Amino acid sequence: MKRISLTQYLVEEQRLHNTIPAELRLLIEVVARSCKTISHSVGKGALGDVLGALETENVQGEVQKKLDVISNEILLEANEWGGHLAAMASEEMETIHPIPNRYPMGEYLLVFDPLDGSSNIDVNVSIGTIFSVLKAPEGMVTPSEQDFLQPGAQQVAAGYAVYGPQTQLVLTTGHGVNCFTLDREMGSWVLTQRGMQIPPTTKEFAINMSNSRHWHAPVQRYVNELLAGDTGPRAKNFNMRWIASMVADVHRILNRGGIFMYPADMRDTSMPGKLRLMYEANPMAFIVEQAGGAATDGKQRIMDIQPHKLHQRVPVFLGSRDEVAVVTGYHAE
Ligand code: AHM
Ligand code: MG
């Protein structure tokens, strides 16, 4: 089999679709290289002294794990000097990180969740990095938080790396979804799946069932119908999976279909769901739609939501489009 590297893929995509100019290619390559470094740290575990928690909390009041902070640092450092970015924002930082004056400023904005699935770090279960690329608004001089608040439909690229039995990078620049596997010996990303497609129908769902008593009626109804199996209204049996790493759950869905849900619930009305719009929901929605799936917040397409703050949370229903349509339909009734 002829091996196609990430670089070759990006160069050929530019020739074909004219959507990956050199600056964007550099950006994607630098992010991919950072993911390689993170993968290396993740793989060392206790031997690299990277497990466990710090005494700090992030802006959302969550305890930071060592690897959350290490991964954030790796991404910041790697992406500062290339001249392709104007600013970055991350789950682990309260506000944006403009490119320091000593480096040239580029036209892109990078948003990331450096280490997603933090609760799985110390137990050696798959975790990942999620990223989203936006263009800085025309005429922007000094980047501000406001410049990042663009609907997901304006993303120019999005992707994630999953650190599992294999380290893989899944990427879209708006022409389908492709998967690269890290060749650990060679240190290179090799194209291993082209044009990933999510089957429109599925018999598999993913949700944290322990929250079920708090769910709103449409989600209660939808999941109850799935659980009722072949003698219920859906007339088929459904299987359930919940990894508690969004990257790993989405990766399974990209490979064999399914629906992933993290709904808002009745506990805290000021907190619409757990997942963050800018660096979790939007990039995943872009990838899922590019693979023929759908992504809504129960009411509307996630990528149409106008963000009003950087760390905004959003309910998430994504995956096989027929199932996303059913649960979104129940919210409308
Ligand atoms: P994190 O970014 O702090 O790791 O939180 C996001 C993660 C998702 O990856 C996952 O889907 C979800 O939290 C799991 O939440 P729960 O522990 O409530 O099941
Ligand atoms: Mg996360």
Short mmCIF file of C-alpha atoms in Angstrom, two decimals, residues 66-231:
data_model
loop_
_atom_site.label_atom_id
_atom_site.label_comp_id
_atom_site.label_asym_id
_atom_site.label_seq_id
_atom_site.Cartn_x
_atom_site.Cartn_y
_atom_site.Cartn_z
CA LYS A 66 -1.41 17.40 35.23
CA LEU A 67 -1.99 16.25 31.66
CA ASP A 68 -4.63 18.96 31.07
CA VAL A 69 -2.00 21.58 31.84
CA ILE A 70 0.90 19.83 30.07
CA SER A 71 -1.19 19.42 26.90
CA ASN A 72 -2.31 23.03 27.02
CA GLU A 73 1.33 24.18 27.30
CA ILE A 74 2.40 21.95 24.42
CA LEU A 75 -0.27 23.41 22.12
CA LEU A 76 0.42 27.03 23.13
CA GLU A 77 4.17 26.76 22.72
CA ALA A 78 4.06 24.94 19.41
CA ASN A 79 1.57 27.33 17.84
CA GLU A 80 3.00 30.68 18.93
CA TRP A 81 5.93 31.24 16.59
CA GLY A 82 4.74 30.07 13.16
CA GLY A 83 3.13 33.34 12.08
CA HIS A 84 -0.10 31.58 11.12
CA LEU A 85 -2.18 32.54 14.16
CA ALA A 86 -3.57 35.73 15.66
CA ALA A 87 -4.69 34.17 18.95
CA MET A 88 -5.67 30.96 20.70
CA ALA A 89 -8.31 30.00 23.24
CA SER A 90 -8.57 26.87 25.34
CA GLU A 91 -10.77 25.07 27.81
CA GLU A 92 -7.94 25.45 30.31
CA MET A 93 -7.55 29.23 30.06
CA GLU A 94 -9.95 31.86 31.29
CA THR A 95 -9.43 34.21 28.40
CA ILE A 96 -7.73 34.27 25.01
CA HIS A 97 -3.99 33.93 24.40
CA PRO A 98 -2.88 36.47 21.78
CA ILE A 99 0.33 35.72 19.88
CA PRO A 100 3.23 37.48 21.66
CA ASN A 101 4.57 40.63 19.96
CA ARG A 102 7.90 39.05 19.14
CA TYR A 103 6.25 36.83 16.56
CA PRO A 104 4.39 37.81 13.39
CA MET A 105 0.60 37.67 13.59
CA GLY A 106 -1.38 35.50 11.20
CA GLU A 107 -5.02 35.45 10.17
CA TYR A 108 -6.30 32.36 11.96
CA LEU A 109 -7.76 31.71 15.39
CA LEU A 110 -7.26 28.36 17.08
CA VAL A 111 -9.56 26.99 19.78
CA PHE A 112 -8.93 23.73 21.62
CA ASP A 113 -9.74 21.35 24.39
CA PRO A 114 -6.16 20.16 24.99
CA LEU A 115 -7.06 16.95 26.82
CA ASP A 116 -10.65 15.82 26.58
CA GLY A 117 -12.01 13.07 28.78
CA SER A 118 -9.94 14.10 31.80
CA SER A 119 -11.68 11.63 34.11
CA ASN A 120 -10.15 8.81 32.05
CA ILE A 121 -6.49 9.93 32.21
CA ASP A 122 -5.54 8.10 35.37
CA VAL A 123 -7.36 4.89 34.48
CA ASN A 124 -5.70 4.39 31.10
CA VAL A 125 -8.84 4.78 28.99
CA SER A 126 -8.88 6.65 25.64
CA ILE A 127 -8.67 10.44 25.80
CA GLY A 128 -8.08 13.07 23.13
CA THR A 129 -7.44 16.60 21.90
CA ILE A 130 -10.15 18.56 20.05
CA PHE A 131 -9.48 21.65 17.93
CA SER A 132 -11.30 24.16 15.78
CA VAL A 133 -9.89 26.77 13.37
CA LEU A 134 -11.59 30.07 12.58
CA LYS A 135 -10.55 33.04 10.49
CA ALA A 136 -9.93 36.28 12.32
CA PRO A 137 -12.57 38.86 11.31
CA GLU A 138 -11.55 41.30 8.54
CA GLY A 139 -9.77 44.36 9.85
CA MET A 140 -9.02 42.90 13.28
CA VAL A 141 -6.01 44.69 14.81
CA THR A 142 -5.79 43.40 18.36
CA PRO A 143 -7.57 40.09 18.89
CA SER A 144 -10.24 40.01 21.57
CA GLU A 145 -12.61 37.37 22.89
CA GLN A 146 -15.31 38.90 20.69
CA ASP A 147 -13.39 37.88 17.54
CA PHE A 148 -13.74 34.21 18.50
CA LEU A 149 -17.52 34.34 18.88
CA GLN A 150 -18.35 33.04 15.43
CA PRO A 151 -20.92 30.34 14.65
CA GLY A 152 -19.44 26.88 13.99
CA ALA A 153 -20.51 27.12 10.33
CA GLN A 154 -17.59 29.52 9.87
CA GLN A 155 -14.94 27.00 10.93
CA VAL A 156 -12.31 26.46 8.24
CA ALA A 157 -10.97 23.26 9.81
CA ALA A 158 -11.65 21.03 12.78
CA GLY A 159 -10.26 17.82 14.11
CA TYR A 160 -9.39 15.65 17.02
CA ALA A 161 -6.65 13.28 18.05
CA VAL A 162 -7.65 10.18 19.96
CA TYR A 163 -5.07 8.60 22.25
CA GLY A 164 -6.22 5.01 22.39
CA PRO A 165 -4.72 1.64 21.50
CA GLN A 166 -3.67 3.58 18.39
CA THR A 167 -3.16 7.33 18.19
CA GLN A 168 -5.28 8.70 15.37
CA LEU A 169 -5.99 12.12 13.94
CA VAL A 170 -9.37 12.85 12.37
CA LEU A 171 -9.57 15.97 10.26
CA THR A 172 -11.95 17.97 8.13
CA THR A 173 -11.37 21.14 6.13
CA GLY A 174 -14.86 21.07 4.68
CA HIS A 175 -14.39 18.34 2.06
CA GLY A 176 -15.17 15.17 3.95
CA VAL A 177 -13.45 13.54 6.91
CA ASN A 178 -10.19 11.65 6.86
CA CYS A 179 -8.33 9.67 9.48
CA PHE A 180 -4.57 9.44 9.95
CA THR A 181 -2.81 6.90 12.16
CA LEU A 182 0.38 7.79 13.98
CA ASP A 183 3.24 5.55 12.92
CA ARG A 184 5.04 5.53 16.25
CA GLU A 185 8.31 4.21 14.81
CA MET A 186 8.52 6.74 12.01
CA GLY A 187 6.86 9.55 13.97
CA SER A 188 4.57 10.36 11.04
CA TRP A 189 0.84 10.60 10.42
CA VAL A 190 -0.29 8.21 7.71
CA LEU A 191 -3.65 8.45 5.93
CA THR A 192 -5.56 5.30 6.88
CA GLN A 193 -9.23 6.14 6.21
CA ARG A 194 -10.58 8.39 3.46
CA GLY A 195 -14.07 9.88 3.36
CA MET A 196 -15.41 8.53 6.66
CA GLN A 197 -19.20 8.17 6.56
CA ILE A 198 -21.60 7.77 9.47
CA PRO A 199 -24.43 5.37 8.61
CA PRO A 200 -27.76 7.27 8.77
CA THR A 201 -29.43 4.60 10.91
CA THR A 202 -28.09 2.90 14.00
CA LYS A 203 -28.88 0.59 16.89
CA GLU A 204 -26.40 2.13 19.32
CA PHE A 205 -26.69 5.13 21.65
CA ALA A 206 -24.37 6.90 24.08
CA ILE A 207 -25.53 8.90 27.08
CA ASN A 208 -24.63 9.06 30.76
CA MET A 209 -27.66 7.12 32.08
CA SER A 210 -26.90 8.02 35.70
CA ASN A 211 -28.37 11.47 35.01
CA SER A 212 -31.66 10.10 33.67
CA ARG A 213 -33.83 11.26 36.57
CA HIS A 214 -32.76 14.85 35.83
CA TRP A 215 -33.48 14.83 32.08
CA HIS A 216 -36.16 16.91 30.43
CA ALA A 217 -39.22 15.14 29.00
CA PRO A 218 -38.09 14.84 25.33
CA VAL A 219 -34.86 13.06 26.31
CA GLN A 220 -36.71 10.84 28.82
CA ARG A 221 -39.14 9.85 26.12
CA TYR A 222 -36.50 9.23 23.47
CA VAL A 223 -34.24 7.07 25.65
CA ASN A 224 -37.17 5.16 27.16
CA GLU A 225 -38.27 4.25 23.65
CA LEU A 226 -34.78 3.01 22.80
CA LEU A 227 -34.68 0.95 25.99
CA ALA A 228 -38.07 -0.60 25.22
CA GLY A 229 -36.38 -2.55 22.40
CA ASP A 230 -38.13 -4.67 19.79
CA THR A 231 -41.46 -4.77 21.62
#
